Coordinates of C-alpha atoms and ligand atoms in Angstrom, one line a residue:
M1 CA 0.0 0.1 0.0
T2 CA 2.6 2.6 -1.0
I3 CA 1.6 6.1 -1.5
L4 CA 3.8 8.0 -4.1
V5 CA 4.3 11.6 -3.1
T6 CA 5.4 13.9 -5.9
G7 CA 7.1 17.1 -4.9
A8 CA 7.9 15.4 -1.6
T9 CA 10.8 17.4 -0.6
G10 CA 9.1 20.7 -1.2
F11 CA 7.5 22.9 1.6
I12 CA 4.1 21.2 1.9
G13 CA 5.2 17.7 0.5
S14 CA 7.9 17.3 3.3
H15 CA 5.3 18.2 6.0
F16 CA 2.9 15.7 4.6
C17 CA 5.5 13.0 4.5
V18 CA 6.3 13.6 8.3
Q19 CA 2.6 13.4 9.1
A20 CA 2.0 10.3 7.0
L21 CA 5.2 8.5 8.3
Q22 CA 4.2 9.3 11.8
Q23 CA 0.8 7.6 11.2
G24 CA 2.5 4.5 9.9
L25 CA 1.8 5.1 6.2
D26 CA 4.2 3.8 3.6
V27 CA 5.3 6.7 1.4
L28 CA 7.7 6.8 -1.6
L29 CA 9.1 10.3 -2.1
L30 CA 9.6 11.6 -5.6
D31 CA 11.1 15.0 -6.5
N32 CA 13.4 16.5 -9.1
L33 CA 15.1 18.8 -6.4
E34 CA 14.5 21.8 -8.6
N35 CA 13.0 23.8 -5.8
S36 CA 14.1 21.8 -2.7
S37 CA 17.1 20.2 -1.1
L38 CA 18.1 16.6 -0.3
K39 CA 18.7 17.8 3.2
V40 CA 14.9 17.7 3.7
L41 CA 15.3 13.9 3.8
D42 CA 17.6 14.1 6.9
A43 CA 15.1 16.4 8.5
I44 CA 12.3 14.1 7.9
E45 CA 14.3 11.2 9.3
Q46 CA 15.3 13.2 12.4
V47 CA 11.7 14.1 13.1
T48 CA 10.1 10.8 12.4
G49 CA 12.9 8.2 13.0
V50 CA 12.2 6.7 9.6
K51 CA 14.6 6.9 6.7
P52 CA 12.4 8.0 3.8
N53 CA 12.6 6.1 0.5
F54 CA 13.4 8.7 -2.2
I55 CA 13.7 8.8 -5.9
E56 CA 15.1 11.7 -7.9
A57 CA 12.8 12.0 -10.9
D58 CA 11.1 14.5 -13.2
L59 CA 7.4 14.2 -14.0
R60 CA 8.2 15.5 -17.5
D61 CA 10.0 12.3 -18.2
K62 CA 7.2 9.8 -18.7
S63 CA 9.5 6.9 -19.3
Q64 CA 11.1 7.4 -15.9
L65 CA 7.5 7.5 -14.3
T66 CA 6.6 4.3 -16.0
Q67 CA 9.6 2.6 -14.7
I68 CA 8.9 3.9 -11.0
F69 CA 5.3 2.7 -11.3
S70 CA 6.4 -0.9 -12.7
V71 CA 8.9 -1.6 -9.8
N72 CA 6.9 -0.3 -6.9
K73 CA 3.6 -1.3 -5.6
I74 CA 1.9 2.0 -5.7
D75 CA -1.6 2.1 -4.4
S76 CA -2.4 5.9 -4.6
V77 CA -0.5 9.1 -5.4
V78 CA -0.3 12.5 -3.5
H79 CA 0.7 15.0 -6.2
F80 CA 2.4 18.2 -4.9
A81 CA 5.1 18.7 -7.7
G82 CA 4.8 21.8 -9.8
Y83 CA 5.8 25.4 -10.1
K84 CA 3.9 27.9 -7.9
A85 CA 5.0 31.5 -8.5
V86 CA 2.1 33.6 -9.9
G87 CA 4.3 36.4 -11.3
E88 CA 6.6 34.0 -13.0
S89 CA 3.8 32.2 -14.6
A90 CA 2.7 35.4 -16.2
T91 CA 6.2 36.1 -17.7
N92 CA 6.9 32.4 -18.6
P93 CA 3.5 30.8 -19.1
L94 CA 4.7 27.9 -21.4
M95 CA 7.1 26.7 -18.7
Y96 CA 4.1 26.6 -16.3
Y97 CA 1.9 24.7 -18.8
R98 CA 4.7 22.4 -19.6
N99 CA 5.5 21.4 -15.9
N100 CA 2.2 21.7 -14.2
V101 CA -0.1 20.5 -17.1
A102 CA 2.0 18.2 -19.3
G103 CA 3.9 16.8 -16.3
S104 CA 0.5 16.0 -14.6
I105 CA -0.8 14.5 -17.9
N106 CA 2.2 12.1 -17.9
L107 CA 1.4 11.2 -14.2
L108 CA -2.3 10.6 -15.1
E109 CA -1.4 8.5 -18.1
V110 CA 1.0 6.3 -16.2
M111 CA -1.6 5.9 -13.4
K112 CA -4.2 4.7 -15.9
E113 CA -1.8 2.4 -17.7
Q114 CA -0.7 0.9 -14.4
A115 CA -4.2 0.7 -12.9
V116 CA -3.4 3.1 -10.0
H117 CA -6.8 4.9 -9.4
K118 CA -6.4 7.1 -6.3
L119 CA -5.1 10.6 -6.5
V120 CA -4.9 13.6 -4.1
F121 CA -3.9 16.8 -5.9
S122 CA -2.6 20.2 -4.7
S123 CA -5.0 22.8 -6.1
S124 CA -5.4 26.3 -5.0
A125 CA -7.9 28.9 -4.0
T126 CA -6.5 30.9 -7.0
V127 CA -8.8 28.9 -9.3
Y128 CA -11.7 31.0 -8.1
G129 CA -10.4 34.5 -9.2
E130 CA -12.2 37.6 -8.2
P131 CA -14.8 36.7 -5.5
V132 CA -18.4 36.8 -6.7
F133 CA -19.2 36.0 -3.0
N134 CA -17.1 35.4 0.0
P135 CA -16.3 33.1 1.6
Y136 CA -15.7 30.9 -1.4
T137 CA -17.5 27.7 -1.5
E138 CA -16.5 24.9 -4.0
E139 CA -19.5 25.9 -6.1
H140 CA -17.9 29.3 -6.7
R141 CA -17.3 29.7 -10.5
K142 CA -13.7 29.2 -11.5
L143 CA -12.1 32.1 -13.3
P144 CA -8.3 32.2 -12.6
F145 CA -6.5 35.3 -13.8
N146 CA -3.0 34.1 -14.2
P147 CA -1.4 31.1 -16.0
Y148 CA -0.5 29.4 -12.6
G149 CA -4.2 29.4 -11.6
Q150 CA -5.1 28.2 -15.1
T151 CA -2.7 25.2 -14.6
K152 CA -4.5 24.2 -11.4
S153 CA -8.0 24.7 -13.0
M154 CA -7.0 22.6 -16.1
M155 CA -5.6 19.8 -13.9
E156 CA -8.9 19.8 -11.9
D157 CA -10.9 19.5 -15.1
M158 CA -8.7 16.7 -16.4
M159 CA -9.1 14.8 -13.0
A160 CA -13.0 15.3 -13.3
D161 CA -13.1 14.1 -16.8
L162 CA -10.9 11.0 -16.1
C163 CA -13.2 10.0 -13.2
K164 CA -16.3 10.4 -15.4
S165 CA -14.7 8.3 -18.1
D166 CA -13.7 5.4 -15.8
S167 CA -15.6 4.7 -12.6
Q168 CA -12.6 3.0 -11.0
F169 CA -10.9 6.4 -10.3
S170 CA -11.3 8.3 -7.1
M171 CA -9.6 11.8 -7.1
V172 CA -9.7 14.7 -4.8
A173 CA -8.4 18.2 -5.6
L174 CA -7.6 20.1 -2.5
R175 CA -7.9 23.8 -2.9
Y176 CA -5.4 25.3 -0.4
F177 CA -5.8 28.8 0.9
N178 CA -2.7 30.3 2.4
P179 CA -0.3 27.7 4.0
I180 CA 2.2 29.1 6.5
G181 CA 3.9 27.9 9.7
A182 CA 6.4 25.0 9.9
H183 CA 6.9 21.8 11.7
P184 CA 7.0 22.6 15.5
S185 CA 10.4 21.0 15.9
G186 CA 12.0 23.8 13.8
K187 CA 13.7 21.2 11.7
L188 CA 11.5 21.7 8.6
G189 CA 10.0 24.8 7.0
E190 CA 9.6 26.9 4.0
D191 CA 12.9 27.6 2.1
P192 CA 12.1 29.8 -0.8
K193 CA 15.0 30.6 -3.2
G194 CA 15.7 34.3 -3.7
I195 CA 13.2 37.1 -2.6
P196 CA 10.1 35.3 -1.3
N197 CA 6.8 35.8 -3.1
N198 CA 4.6 35.1 -0.1
L199 CA 4.0 37.2 3.1
M200 CA 5.2 34.8 5.9
P201 CA 8.7 33.9 4.4
Y202 CA 9.1 37.6 3.7
I203 CA 8.3 38.4 7.4
T204 CA 10.7 35.8 8.6
K205 CA 13.5 37.0 6.4
V206 CA 13.0 40.5 7.7
A207 CA 13.0 39.1 11.4
V208 CA 16.2 37.3 10.7
G209 CA 17.9 40.4 9.2
E210 CA 18.2 39.2 5.6
L211 CA 15.7 41.8 4.3
A212 CA 15.5 45.4 5.6
E213 CA 11.7 45.9 5.8
L214 CA 8.4 44.4 4.7
G215 CA 6.4 46.0 1.9
V216 CA 2.7 46.1 2.6
F217 CA 0.8 46.5 -0.7
G218 CA -2.2 48.8 0.0
D219 CA -3.7 50.0 3.2
D220 CA -7.0 51.3 1.7
Y221 CA -8.8 48.1 1.0
D222 CA -12.3 47.7 2.5
T223 CA -11.0 45.6 5.4
V224 CA -10.5 45.8 9.2
D225 CA -7.4 47.8 8.9
G226 CA -7.2 48.5 5.1
T227 CA -4.7 45.7 4.4
G228 CA -5.4 42.6 2.4
V229 CA -7.2 39.7 4.3
R230 CA -6.3 36.1 3.6
D231 CA -7.3 32.6 5.1
Y232 CA -4.0 31.4 6.7
I233 CA -3.6 27.6 7.4
H234 CA -0.9 26.0 9.4
V235 CA 1.0 23.6 7.1
M236 CA 0.6 20.7 9.6
D237 CA -3.1 21.1 9.5
L238 CA -2.9 21.1 5.8
A239 CA -0.7 17.9 5.9
E240 CA -3.3 16.2 8.0
G241 CA -6.1 17.2 5.4
H242 CA -4.2 15.1 3.0
V243 CA -4.1 12.1 5.3
K244 CA -7.9 12.4 5.6
A245 CA -8.2 12.8 1.9
I246 CA -6.5 9.4 1.4
E247 CA -8.7 7.7 3.8
Y248 CA -11.6 9.3 2.0
L249 CA -10.3 7.9 -1.5
N250 CA -10.2 4.4 0.1
N251 CA -13.9 4.4 0.5
H252 CA -15.2 6.6 -2.4
K253 CA -15.2 6.7 -6.1
G254 CA -15.3 9.8 -8.4
Y255 CA -14.0 13.3 -8.2
E256 CA -14.3 16.1 -5.6
A257 CA -12.8 19.4 -5.2
I258 CA -12.5 20.5 -1.6
N259 CA -11.4 23.7 0.2
L260 CA -8.7 23.4 2.7
G261 CA -8.7 26.7 4.8
A262 CA -9.5 27.9 8.3
G263 CA -12.8 29.5 7.3
H264 CA -11.7 33.0 8.5
G265 CA -9.1 35.6 7.5
Y266 CA -6.5 37.8 9.0
S267 CA -5.2 41.0 7.6
V268 CA -1.5 41.5 6.7
L269 CA -1.0 43.8 9.7
Q270 CA -2.8 41.5 12.0
L271 CA -0.4 38.7 11.0
V272 CA 2.6 41.1 11.5
K273 CA 1.3 42.0 14.9
A274 CA 0.7 38.3 15.9
F275 CA 4.3 37.6 14.8
E276 CA 5.7 40.5 16.8
D277 CA 3.6 39.7 19.9
V278 CA 4.4 35.9 19.9
N279 CA 8.0 36.0 19.0
Q280 CA 9.0 39.4 20.5
V281 CA 10.7 40.5 17.3
K282 CA 10.0 43.8 15.5
I283 CA 9.0 43.7 11.8
P284 CA 9.7 47.1 10.2
Y285 CA 7.3 47.7 7.4
V286 CA 6.4 50.4 4.8
I287 CA 3.0 50.9 3.1
K288 CA 3.3 50.7 -0.7
P289 CA 0.7 51.2 -3.5
R290 CA -1.7 48.3 -4.2
R291 CA -0.4 45.6 -6.5
E292 CA -2.2 44.8 -9.7
G293 CA -4.2 41.6 -9.4
D294 CA -4.3 41.6 -5.6
L295 CA -7.7 41.0 -4.0
A296 CA -8.9 42.8 -0.9
A297 CA -10.2 39.8 1.1
Y298 CA -11.2 36.3 0.8
W299 CA -11.4 33.1 2.8
A300 CA -12.7 29.6 2.6
D301 CA -16.0 28.1 3.4
A302 CA -14.4 24.9 4.9
T303 CA -17.6 23.1 5.6
K304 CA -17.3 20.5 2.8
A305 CA -13.9 19.4 4.2
E306 CA -15.5 18.9 7.6
K307 CA -18.4 16.9 6.1
L308 CA -16.5 14.7 3.6
L309 CA -13.1 14.3 5.3
G310 CA -13.9 15.0 8.9
W311 CA -11.3 17.6 8.9
T312 CA -11.1 21.1 10.5
T313 CA -8.0 23.2 11.4
Q314 CA -6.7 22.8 14.9
L315 CA -3.9 25.3 15.0
T316 CA -4.2 29.0 15.5
I317 CA -2.5 32.1 14.2
N318 CA -0.2 32.1 17.2
D319 CA 0.9 28.5 16.4
M320 CA 1.6 29.6 12.8
V321 CA 3.8 32.6 13.6
R322 CA 5.6 30.7 16.5
D323 CA 6.5 27.8 14.3
S324 CA 7.5 29.8 11.2
W325 CA 9.9 31.7 13.5
A326 CA 11.2 28.5 15.2
W327 CA 12.2 27.3 11.7
Q328 CA 13.7 30.4 10.3
S329 CA 15.5 31.5 13.5
R330 CA 17.2 28.1 13.9
N331 CA 17.9 27.9 10.1
P332 CA 18.6 31.5 9.0
K333 CA 19.8 30.2 5.6
G334 CA 17.1 27.5 5.3
Y335 CA 18.4 24.1 4.5
N336 CA 21.7 25.4 3.4
Ligands
NAD1 N1 2.7 27.2 -1.0 C1 1.5 27.7 -1.4 O1 1.2 28.8 -0.8 C2 0.5 26.9 -2.1 C3 -0.8 27.4 -2.2 C4 -1.7 26.7 -3.1 C5 -1.3 25.5 -3.8 N2 0.1 25.1 -3.7 C6 0.6 24.1 -4.5 O2 1.0 23.0 -3.6 C7 2.0 22.3 -4.1 C8 3.3 22.3 -3.3 O3 3.6 23.6 -3.0 P1 4.9 24.0 -2.1 O4 4.7 25.2 -1.5 O5 5.3 22.8 -1.3 O6 5.9 24.1 -3.3 P2 7.4 23.8 -3.4 O7 8.1 24.4 -4.5 O8 8.2 23.9 -2.0 O9 7.4 22.2 -3.7 C9 7.1 21.6 -4.9 C10 8.2 20.6 -5.2 O10 8.0 20.1 -6.5 C11 9.2 19.8 -7.1 N3 8.9 19.8 -8.5 C12 8.5 20.8 -9.4 N4 8.5 20.3 -10.7 C13 8.7 19.0 -10.6 C14 8.9 18.0 -11.6 N5 8.5 18.3 -12.9 N6 9.1 16.7 -11.3 C15 9.4 16.4 -10.0 N7 9.4 17.3 -9.0 C16 9.1 18.6 -9.3 C17 10.2 20.9 -6.6 O11 11.5 20.6 -6.7 C18 9.6 21.1 -5.2 O12 10.4 20.3 -4.3 C19 2.3 23.0 -5.5 O13 1.6 22.2 -6.6 C20 1.7 24.4 -5.4 O14 1.3 24.9 -6.6 C21 1.0 25.8 -2.9

């Protein structure tokens, strides 16, 4: 009953592997290491006491995938691998379609050929686009406004079509809201290359002195303090959502898209203040003009996850800021 985990050494994949190994699940880790480090494997071993099985491979190489599926007894797949930078996807869309869509088609084809029918996929709240209503339910229309979001939406549609075409398949697309935090041990965390695209790694890099100040884009939105509001979710809660999704797939057929979020939001300045209060570290920031494409506020309606998966978030904003800082302060240069 091996679970193949693609993108396993990345931020979310590595936390899922810890959660899965600690619950006695058998996972086979796959990554091309393009955006992650082999040192993650040592960290997983230190935390779980289990030496993970790892294969360095690229989803764009179908023959490599076929080989992996033919020599391992793979029962299901958790598919994290892909590119995730929204801005980069706008400047280099074909690279995103090639990796996130064509790479995923390879995976789906090999799964079909090898009769592996269960898949959990990392989708994103980005698929919804501009909110018609808030909080987003899974029925909210999909209208992503960048190539990254398009790749997620296309992959969801392919999964739904595949499940319609063959009733043996069972697949879940998990639409993540804003994953932050780190493993509470401080041994695993988010390690973006270069200047971070996301708020929390930016905050921790300011806290550690690598960046001088945080830019807050817009303080005139119609929100509690004028800054943008997002639904932050602790990466360990997110990881547990995947364990629950695998249990669900073992007992259900067909396709479902499910939001994974806390069901409420915090503003940029609320997150900064929580970070400062919990960690006793000052985060200098400057207000900058709004960024094109940024939304004022959105969060998840998380009731479907509770109903179908029996999952809700357990950890608070204070846990998220504490664990993010535990990781960054103990590893100022990430895994290097
Ligand atoms: N982090 C977020 O805020 C967020 C939000 C919504 C959805 N997601 C999705 O969740 C997934 C995981 O995100 P993450 O934050 O852990 O990203 P990450 O970049 O840390 O992890 C992705 C991993 O996939 C690997 N990879 C990329 N292309 C590959 C390929 N062709 N073959 C093999 N490995 C490949 C990378 O080396 C990396 O280790 C991604 O699909 C991302 O789009 C992330």
